[in-house]
């Protein structure tokens, strides 16, 4: 009887050991599960979409760069390299809560723009370096802000069969965001009478424009810069070539509304080189055109956000230099870029 009872107990113990052995077998292969966040980016508000105004088929989207900030301290954490999945990039970070600022392309592909990596998220800005008092204009830049992105803790998972990878990434959340341009296009059109007296152009400038833009609020900064550009696109408007439209378009960080309301002046300076080699400078206060733009923008946010500046200039009659003329300097002129069109008779 005692021997039979011992055999029963031994059998139970053996069965339990068998069960435990199977359980341990089942838990042998361990993997780490990491939760990623996927951004679903709407690019329809930018010039990267065919059909949008300003669309340039040569300006490709090569990916997005994401600047990561700690949501609690607002300090910069890291810069995620360009992600070629520019419509739905996935973000893998250490567990925590973050604020993200997303821009188009990499910093290397935006050579005229600097980024304040030492700033907090709320003050994070893009800016352009000054060359004395004059600066070149920035590249086309878009941005969006995504707040309180939560990356969950990693999880341990166990498999009976050996998995292919030790780390498994899965999408824990999808977040929609809209990419918006933080640079504004400035279209300058100068209608010139007496074009036959003009030999060429020197560099032109526009004052009062913003040097930077806050990427968190998407508002232009208060510090001003002088934008330099070349007004060399020429389109004749008369059969005798005495009237022409000079035009140029460039990107800017726009202008600060508070500066405009507090009395900042926006001055357009154009330097014509006349046929006698003298430089004829036209200085125009275009502040009223900025005020009109702001009024229209305030009334209807769906209006086109380009800044259009127009000016009419009549050049003074000038006699061309002759080989016998003595003295005076021959100022450097920029080459013309003539626009082919049917001349208006």
Short mmCIF file of N, CA, C and O in Angstrom, two decimals, residues 14 26 29 32-33 39 57 68 104 124 164 169 223 227 230 233 247 249 266-267 271 283 308 325 339:
data_model
loop_
_atom_site.label_atom_id
_atom_site.label_comp_id
_atom_site.label_asym_id
_atom_site.label_seq_id
_atom_site.Cartn_x
_atom_site.Cartn_y
_atom_site.Cartn_z
N UNK A 14 6.34 13.79 -11.44
CA UNK A 14 6.92 13.69 -12.79
C UNK A 14 6.05 14.46 -13.79
O UNK A 14 6.56 15.17 -14.67
N UNK A 26 8.39 26.96 -23.63
CA UNK A 26 7.57 27.95 -24.30
C UNK A 26 8.09 29.37 -24.05
O UNK A 26 7.91 30.25 -24.89
N UNK A 29 12.38 31.76 -25.85
CA UNK A 29 12.80 32.78 -26.79
C UNK A 29 12.18 34.13 -26.42
O UNK A 29 10.96 34.29 -26.49
N UNK A 32 12.19 41.91 -27.52
CA UNK A 32 11.88 43.23 -26.96
C UNK A 32 10.93 43.94 -27.93
O UNK A 32 11.25 44.13 -29.10
N UNK A 33 9.77 44.32 -27.45
CA UNK A 33 8.77 45.03 -28.25
C UNK A 33 8.90 46.53 -28.00
O UNK A 33 8.80 46.99 -26.85
N UNK A 39 3.84 59.53 -37.85
CA UNK A 39 3.23 60.80 -38.22
C UNK A 39 2.63 60.69 -39.60
O UNK A 39 3.27 60.21 -40.54
N UNK A 57 8.90 71.49 -59.94
CA UNK A 57 9.13 70.06 -60.11
C UNK A 57 10.58 69.67 -59.83
O UNK A 57 10.89 68.50 -59.61
N UNK A 68 13.67 66.88 -31.78
CA UNK A 68 12.99 66.29 -30.63
C UNK A 68 13.30 67.09 -29.37
O UNK A 68 14.47 67.36 -29.08
N UNK A 104 10.94 70.18 -43.67
CA UNK A 104 11.22 69.49 -44.92
C UNK A 104 12.72 69.43 -45.16
O UNK A 104 13.46 70.37 -44.85
N UNK A 124 12.54 77.84 -30.30
CA UNK A 124 13.31 77.24 -31.39
C UNK A 124 13.03 77.99 -32.69
O UNK A 124 11.88 78.13 -33.11
N UNK A 164 12.68 35.92 -35.83
CA UNK A 164 13.71 36.38 -36.77
C UNK A 164 14.57 37.48 -36.14
O UNK A 164 15.77 37.54 -36.35
N UNK A 169 9.49 46.24 -33.67
CA UNK A 169 8.89 47.57 -33.59
C UNK A 169 7.45 47.50 -34.07
O UNK A 169 7.14 46.83 -35.06
N UNK A 223 13.66 90.78 -34.85
CA UNK A 223 14.92 91.31 -35.38
C UNK A 223 14.83 91.41 -36.90
O UNK A 223 14.41 90.47 -37.57
N UNK A 227 17.21 92.33 -47.00
CA UNK A 227 17.28 91.29 -48.02
C UNK A 227 17.83 91.89 -49.31
O UNK A 227 17.36 92.92 -49.78
N UNK A 230 18.60 90.47 -56.96
CA UNK A 230 18.99 90.99 -58.26
C UNK A 230 17.77 91.16 -59.15
O UNK A 230 17.11 90.17 -59.50
N UNK A 233 15.31 90.26 -64.25
CA UNK A 233 14.35 89.69 -65.19
C UNK A 233 13.65 90.84 -65.93
O UNK A 233 12.96 91.65 -65.30
N UNK A 247 11.31 92.16 -62.79
CA UNK A 247 10.68 91.34 -61.74
C UNK A 247 11.69 90.41 -61.09
O UNK A 247 12.72 90.07 -61.68
N UNK A 249 11.50 87.17 -57.75
CA UNK A 249 10.81 86.49 -56.65
C UNK A 249 11.83 85.80 -55.77
O UNK A 249 12.75 85.16 -56.28
N UNK A 266 9.36 99.84 -44.40
CA UNK A 266 9.81 98.85 -45.37
C UNK A 266 10.19 99.60 -46.64
O UNK A 266 9.33 100.20 -47.30
N UNK A 267 11.49 99.61 -46.92
CA UNK A 267 12.02 100.47 -47.98
C UNK A 267 12.64 99.62 -49.07
O UNK A 267 13.48 98.74 -48.79
N UNK A 271 18.86 100.08 -57.82
CA UNK A 271 19.99 100.79 -58.43
C UNK A 271 20.04 100.50 -59.92
O UNK A 271 20.36 99.38 -60.34
N UNK A 283 14.60 105.05 -54.25
CA UNK A 283 14.27 104.59 -52.91
C UNK A 283 12.78 104.81 -52.68
O UNK A 283 12.30 105.95 -52.78
N UNK A 308 3.25 90.74 -52.52
CA UNK A 308 3.46 91.36 -53.83
C UNK A 308 3.75 92.84 -53.65
O UNK A 308 2.96 93.58 -53.07
N UNK A 325 34.64 110.20 -74.42
CA UNK A 325 34.39 110.67 -73.06
C UNK A 325 35.55 110.28 -72.16
O UNK A 325 36.11 109.20 -72.25
N UNK A 339 12.90 88.05 -70.72
CA UNK A 339 11.75 87.16 -70.81
C UNK A 339 11.16 87.28 -72.18
O UNK A 339 10.77 88.38 -72.61
#
